[in-house]
Amino acid sequence: MIELLFLLLPVAMAYGWFMGRNSIKQKDQIIKQDLSIKYSTGLNYLLSNQKDKAIDSLLEALKVEDDSVEAHFAMANLFRKRGELDRALKVHEHLVRDGNLPTKDQQQAVFELGKDFLSAGLYDRAEKMFNKLLKSDGYGLKSLNYLLQIFQSTKDWQQGINHKKQIIKLNDKRLLHTLANFYCEQATSAFEQDKFIDVIELLEQALNLDPNSCRANWLMAKIYENHKQCELACKCYQDIYHQDKDFFPDVIEPMKDCYQRLDSSDDFYAFIKKVYDETASSSALIAYLSFVEEKHGQVRAKEFMLSALKRRPTIRGFKHFVKMEMKHTGEFENKASLDLIKELISEYLKVKHRYSCRNCGFNSQIHYWSCPSCHEWEQLKPVRGLEGE
Ligand SMILES: [Zn+2]
């Protein structure tokens, strides 16, 4: 009998193993069934437009299986795109709370949550999220970009400057350009308080970060002008031309004043002639014409103007031509009609935009250092073409 029991022992073990395996399979099946029920319930809710219930159902499913993470990111981003921020937040917060996600997914969830907070205008919370990712390889640079965007919105320039070390380390051109503008903002405040030394120091920092910052050179020129260091101011204005030709028309007038104060008008006209030859800008043309008129007389100036207008017609150039005609015309000849034409052109130009953003196309009559539409720095420049430069 005992032998029989020994003989049956392997059979009992095999039976136990078989039953155990079946029970695991059954458990797996139950979990899968549960998961698919939650998913289908979620989808049903989604189709019947009961989004909040759908989110709850789908989030429940996530607890069971992490393979669905990508689907949740896609769903949350879709909500954010549609402006349904509370729903996007709910999904991303759920992902952030899930302790079982791989690091890469966990970081993505934190990053996306930061973007949700930013879209909702909750800057302090967004800042917290992006700060968590500063050391991450995949999200460090992107997070720093968003952080600077937050500091720009809150005008907290110093906070941005506190990240200088990391920005220099990353050596990203756009970030360096942004930070240079943060320094320029501080320099502008110092300039308004007439803190000469502070302005120079801040602008030097800006130019170290971005040697091509027209704004820093412009402010530098202004401060030199205010302190009667016109030679240095002229050098800054020339630098602006070499850095950004599109930007230059706006500095022609102050540059002319500086050269005049140095009693070097001839040097100014030589420079402006070069500018006109290279860019055909109408502001450079108008500035140069007064020199031609002074040196070679009105007839020569008019001839020069006509050939310039033929070469590149602009409304501003034509307005100046009418002005020249009015000077030459006697009291009774066509004066009234020329006056009328000039008035009409002035009115026309008044409704036209002087500046356009090279990044997003935003137009404005006033100049802004940061575009009010896309928030890029130093992108608003004088309009080119028939109605502009
Ligand atoms: Zn823009």
XYZ file of C-alpha atoms and ligand atoms in Angstrom:
390
model
C 0.000 0.000 0.000
C 2.869 2.335 0.965
C 4.590 1.470 -2.346
C 1.399 2.414 -4.167
C 1.391 5.745 -2.358
C 5.014 6.348 -3.441
C 4.078 5.450 -6.980
C 1.214 7.961 -6.916
C 3.388 10.782 -5.532
C 4.847 11.886 -8.928
C 1.347 11.759 -10.375
C 0.091 13.999 -7.568
C 3.020 16.408 -8.151
C 2.343 16.493 -11.877
C -1.327 17.141 -11.185
C -0.439 19.938 -8.744
C 1.918 21.542 -11.266
C -0.696 21.258 -14.022
C -3.437 22.774 -11.868
C -1.125 25.546 -10.681
C -0.218 26.435 -14.258
C -3.862 26.516 -15.201
C -4.668 28.769 -12.288
C -1.916 31.305 -13.381
C -3.259 31.162 -16.921
C -6.751 31.727 -15.617
C -5.535 34.696 -13.500
C -3.802 36.171 -16.555
C -6.919 35.703 -18.563
C -9.070 37.364 -15.904
C -6.666 40.341 -15.796
C -6.700 40.611 -19.587
C -10.467 40.357 -19.665
C -10.695 43.051 -16.995
C -8.306 45.229 -18.976
C -10.202 44.821 -22.219
C -13.495 45.546 -20.419
C -12.021 48.767 -19.013
C -10.669 49.740 -22.415
C -13.888 49.041 -24.251
C -15.854 50.851 -21.542
C -13.462 53.775 -21.913
C -13.844 53.787 -25.664
C -17.630 53.587 -25.359
C -17.609 56.597 -23.075
C -15.326 58.408 -25.505
C -17.632 57.641 -28.427
C -20.706 58.765 -26.507
C -18.842 61.992 -25.675
C -18.648 61.293 -21.945
C -14.982 62.250 -21.810
C -14.507 62.432 -18.043
C -15.869 58.912 -17.546
C -13.767 57.745 -20.506
C -10.603 59.147 -18.905
C -11.340 57.435 -15.592
C -11.867 54.095 -17.338
C -8.737 54.371 -19.443
C -6.629 55.468 -16.471
C -7.883 52.422 -14.559
C -6.651 50.283 -17.442
C -3.212 51.915 -17.228
C -2.778 50.603 -13.699
C -2.909 47.112 -15.064
C -0.680 47.396 -18.103
C 2.070 49.877 -18.947
C 2.031 49.121 -22.677
C -0.783 51.629 -22.965
C 1.400 54.614 -21.903
C 1.890 55.857 -25.466
C -1.868 55.817 -26.046
C -2.338 57.918 -22.921
C 0.245 60.474 -24.008
C -1.482 60.726 -27.373
C -4.886 61.130 -25.738
C -3.657 63.823 -23.307
C -1.888 65.776 -26.059
C -5.064 65.679 -28.104
C -6.982 67.125 -25.148
C -4.393 69.886 -24.760
C -4.546 70.733 -28.462
C -8.320 71.050 -28.180
C -7.914 73.371 -25.199
C -9.304 70.790 -22.749
C -6.492 71.403 -20.294
C -8.157 69.948 -17.194
C -8.452 66.598 -18.967
C -4.885 66.682 -20.280
C -3.699 67.521 -16.763
C -5.635 64.632 -15.271
C -4.008 62.090 -17.613
C -0.474 63.487 -17.264
C -0.774 63.767 -13.479
C -1.866 60.144 -13.383
C 1.191 59.128 -15.411
C 3.516 61.159 -13.157
C 2.044 59.490 -10.055
C 2.511 56.003 -11.510
C 5.695 54.789 -9.852
C 6.155 51.813 -12.186
C 6.851 53.693 -15.413
C 10.333 53.502 -16.953
C 12.465 56.675 -16.385
C 12.044 57.827 -19.994
C 8.233 57.724 -19.752
C 8.289 59.238 -16.280
C 10.339 62.206 -17.585
C 8.068 62.619 -20.582
C 5.059 62.722 -18.255
C 6.691 65.434 -16.084
C 7.598 67.435 -19.210
C 4.101 67.203 -20.671
C 2.583 68.130 -17.322
C 4.835 71.215 -17.282
C 3.491 72.137 -20.730
C -0.089 71.717 -19.479
C 0.571 74.047 -16.532
C 2.222 76.540 -18.871
C -0.766 76.496 -21.234
C -3.056 77.024 -18.243
C -0.948 80.021 -17.133
C 0.106 78.252 -13.910
C 3.702 79.405 -14.203
C 4.928 78.413 -10.737
C 3.762 74.832 -11.182
C 5.149 74.650 -14.718
C 8.476 76.001 -13.449
C 8.595 73.250 -10.812
C 8.099 70.549 -13.464
C 10.733 71.931 -15.854
C 13.214 72.412 -13.010
C 12.941 68.684 -12.235
C 14.178 67.883 -15.750
C 17.127 70.278 -16.014
C 19.675 67.492 -15.642
C 17.908 65.090 -17.975
C 19.647 64.297 -21.284
C 16.446 64.152 -23.274
C 14.546 67.062 -21.714
C 17.229 69.382 -20.227
C 17.492 71.752 -23.206
C 13.752 71.764 -23.939
C 12.951 72.429 -20.277
C 15.425 75.305 -20.127
C 13.744 76.814 -23.187
C 10.370 76.672 -21.456
C 11.823 78.067 -18.223
C 13.193 81.094 -20.078
C 9.779 81.486 -21.721
C 8.218 81.614 -18.231
C 10.772 84.159 -16.945
C 10.144 86.258 -20.061
C 6.388 86.234 -19.428
C 6.855 87.164 -15.782
C 9.652 89.635 -16.612
C 11.822 87.874 -14.056
C 15.071 88.542 -15.889
C 17.296 87.687 -12.936
C 15.839 84.183 -12.657
C 16.833 83.574 -16.267
C 20.311 84.967 -15.640
C 20.658 82.533 -12.717
C 20.692 79.738 -15.326
C 23.586 81.335 -17.218
C 26.137 78.609 -16.379
C 23.976 75.857 -17.800
C 23.072 77.899 -20.887
C 26.748 78.542 -21.652
C 27.465 74.839 -21.124
C 24.717 73.835 -23.556
C 26.020 76.441 -26.060
C 22.616 76.707 -27.719
C 22.466 79.799 -29.990
C 18.810 80.563 -29.344
C 19.173 80.333 -25.568
C 22.283 82.540 -25.623
C 20.413 85.121 -27.722
C 17.469 85.043 -25.285
C 19.715 85.437 -22.267
C 21.547 88.362 -23.933
C 18.148 90.047 -24.208
C 17.484 89.424 -20.511
C 20.685 91.366 -19.815
C 19.498 94.084 -22.230
C 16.226 94.338 -20.278
C 18.190 94.903 -17.076
C 20.465 97.353 -18.897
C 17.411 99.322 -20.101
C 16.201 99.709 -16.489
C 19.689 100.797 -15.413
C 19.797 103.195 -18.374
C 16.513 104.799 -17.290
C 18.032 105.337 -13.841
C 21.181 106.730 -15.495
C 23.443 104.107 -13.898
C 26.171 104.392 -16.502
C 28.590 101.788 -15.091
C 25.820 99.209 -14.556
C 24.551 99.658 -18.117
C 28.006 99.121 -19.602
C 28.618 96.026 -17.452
C 25.251 94.501 -18.311
C 25.672 95.189 -22.013
C 29.146 93.661 -22.000
C 27.620 90.517 -20.498
C 24.970 90.570 -23.251
C 27.579 90.947 -25.988
C 29.699 88.158 -24.492
C 26.729 85.834 -24.779
C 25.644 87.059 -28.204
C 28.189 89.216 -30.068
C 25.564 89.813 -32.781
C 23.022 91.452 -30.498
C 21.960 94.651 -32.305
C 19.981 95.652 -29.258
C 23.048 95.592 -26.991
C 25.002 97.691 -29.493
C 22.122 100.123 -29.867
C 21.918 100.668 -26.098
C 25.693 100.932 -25.905
C 25.622 103.630 -28.622
C 22.914 105.529 -26.721
C 24.854 105.538 -23.485
C 28.037 106.671 -25.283
C 26.018 109.422 -26.987
C 24.599 110.598 -23.653
C 28.121 110.819 -22.282
C 29.435 112.631 -25.355
C 31.609 109.704 -26.472
C 30.421 110.011 -30.050
C 33.318 108.146 -31.618
C 32.454 105.025 -29.649
C 28.760 105.519 -30.440
C 29.525 105.676 -34.203
C 31.510 102.456 -33.919
C 28.470 100.747 -32.294
C 26.164 102.000 -35.069
C 28.546 100.636 -37.691
C 28.611 97.303 -35.864
C 24.804 97.182 -36.051
C 25.001 97.486 -39.836
C 27.471 94.604 -40.061
C 25.397 92.514 -37.666
C 21.994 93.023 -39.252
C 21.445 95.092 -42.400
C 17.641 94.863 -42.119
C 17.766 96.487 -38.731
C 20.023 99.373 -39.734
C 17.538 101.942 -41.232
C 16.351 102.847 -37.715
C 19.819 103.908 -36.558
C 20.644 106.165 -39.528
C 19.329 109.379 -37.902
C 21.094 109.038 -34.511
C 24.239 107.925 -36.361
C 24.122 111.066 -38.527
C 23.815 113.242 -35.380
C 26.859 111.573 -33.848
C 29.021 112.128 -36.934
C 27.852 115.747 -37.082
C 28.831 116.271 -33.452
C 32.274 114.900 -34.332
C 32.352 117.270 -37.292
C 32.831 114.234 -39.563
C 29.776 114.432 -41.805
C 31.864 113.388 -44.828
C 32.681 110.084 -43.101
C 28.984 109.564 -42.421
C 28.028 110.146 -46.063
C 30.808 107.852 -47.273
C 29.445 105.148 -44.993
C 25.818 105.745 -45.931
C 26.699 105.659 -49.656
C 28.200 102.212 -49.092
C 25.029 101.175 -47.230
C 22.838 102.420 -50.071
C 24.961 100.642 -52.712
C 24.742 97.385 -50.804
C 21.133 97.439 -49.631
C 19.247 100.020 -51.785
C 17.358 100.964 -48.613
C 15.134 104.054 -48.980
C 16.275 105.493 -45.615
C 19.923 105.269 -46.730
C 18.981 106.853 -50.071
C 17.159 109.779 -48.412
C 20.075 110.336 -46.007
C 22.605 110.292 -48.845
C 20.567 112.690 -51.022
C 21.042 115.617 -48.654
C 24.795 115.192 -49.160
C 24.443 115.101 -52.973
C 22.283 118.229 -52.841
C 24.732 120.062 -50.600
C 27.813 119.089 -52.627
C 26.511 119.007 -56.197
C 23.310 121.053 -56.172
C 19.598 120.375 -56.522
C 19.620 119.313 -60.192
C 22.183 116.582 -59.567
C 20.327 115.407 -56.458
C 17.071 115.169 -58.441
C 18.769 113.175 -61.203
C 20.230 110.824 -58.615
C 16.817 110.389 -57.004
C 15.103 109.631 -60.319
C 17.618 106.979 -61.283
C 17.367 105.489 -57.764
C 13.560 105.314 -58.014
C 13.832 103.624 -61.389
C 16.274 101.142 -59.949
C 14.093 100.369 -56.948
C 10.752 102.176 -56.578
C 9.434 102.715 -53.033
C 6.586 104.870 -51.702
C 8.891 106.561 -49.173
C 11.378 107.359 -51.926
C 8.579 108.801 -54.066
C 7.368 110.951 -51.160
C 10.871 112.366 -50.803
C 10.993 113.021 -54.542
C 7.729 115.036 -54.271
C 9.269 117.007 -51.400
C 12.297 117.814 -53.580
C 10.013 118.875 -56.420
C 8.134 121.194 -54.063
C 11.383 122.904 -53.104
C 12.269 123.542 -56.745
C 8.797 124.583 -57.850
C 7.978 128.289 -57.769
C 5.163 129.658 -55.595
C 2.530 129.512 -58.349
C 3.540 126.433 -60.340
C 1.736 123.201 -59.417
C 2.446 123.802 -55.723
C -1.086 122.959 -54.614
C -1.141 119.658 -56.527
C 2.270 118.603 -55.176
C 1.111 119.466 -51.675
C -1.926 117.275 -52.167
C 0.147 114.358 -53.508
C 2.527 114.611 -50.554
C -0.389 114.666 -48.104
C -1.939 111.633 -49.755
C 1.298 109.658 -49.572
C 1.756 110.627 -45.899
C -1.749 109.425 -45.067
C -1.151 106.216 -47.006
C 2.102 105.524 -45.151
C 0.445 106.228 -41.801
C -1.867 103.238 -42.192
C 0.968 100.973 -43.348
C 3.041 99.003 -40.879
C 6.589 100.105 -40.354
C 7.789 96.833 -38.790
C 7.236 93.172 -39.480
C 8.362 90.134 -37.507
C 10.758 88.027 -39.565
C 9.768 84.981 -37.554
C 5.948 84.990 -37.611
C 4.938 87.865 -39.910
C 3.339 89.996 -37.167
C 3.044 93.630 -38.317
C 3.229 96.731 -36.188
C 3.578 100.478 -36.396
C 5.601 100.439 -33.160
C 8.885 98.664 -32.581
C 9.104 95.896 -29.959
C 12.248 94.021 -28.969
C 10.206 90.907 -28.252
C 7.528 90.130 -30.842
C 4.074 90.429 -29.161
C 2.882 87.476 -31.226
C 5.645 84.832 -31.242
C 7.760 86.351 -28.394
C 11.010 85.925 -30.362
C 13.649 88.544 -29.590
C 14.920 91.152 -32.095
C 12.766 89.889 -34.937
C 10.688 93.037 -35.541
C 12.520 94.943 -38.279
C 11.617 97.655 -40.819
C 9.440 96.310 -43.627
C 11.208 95.853 -46.981
C 9.672 96.350 -50.412
C 7.498 98.940 -52.142
C 5.794 100.162 -48.970
C 8.852 99.945 -46.735
C 12.577 100.169 -47.068
Zn 6.794 87.189 -34.295
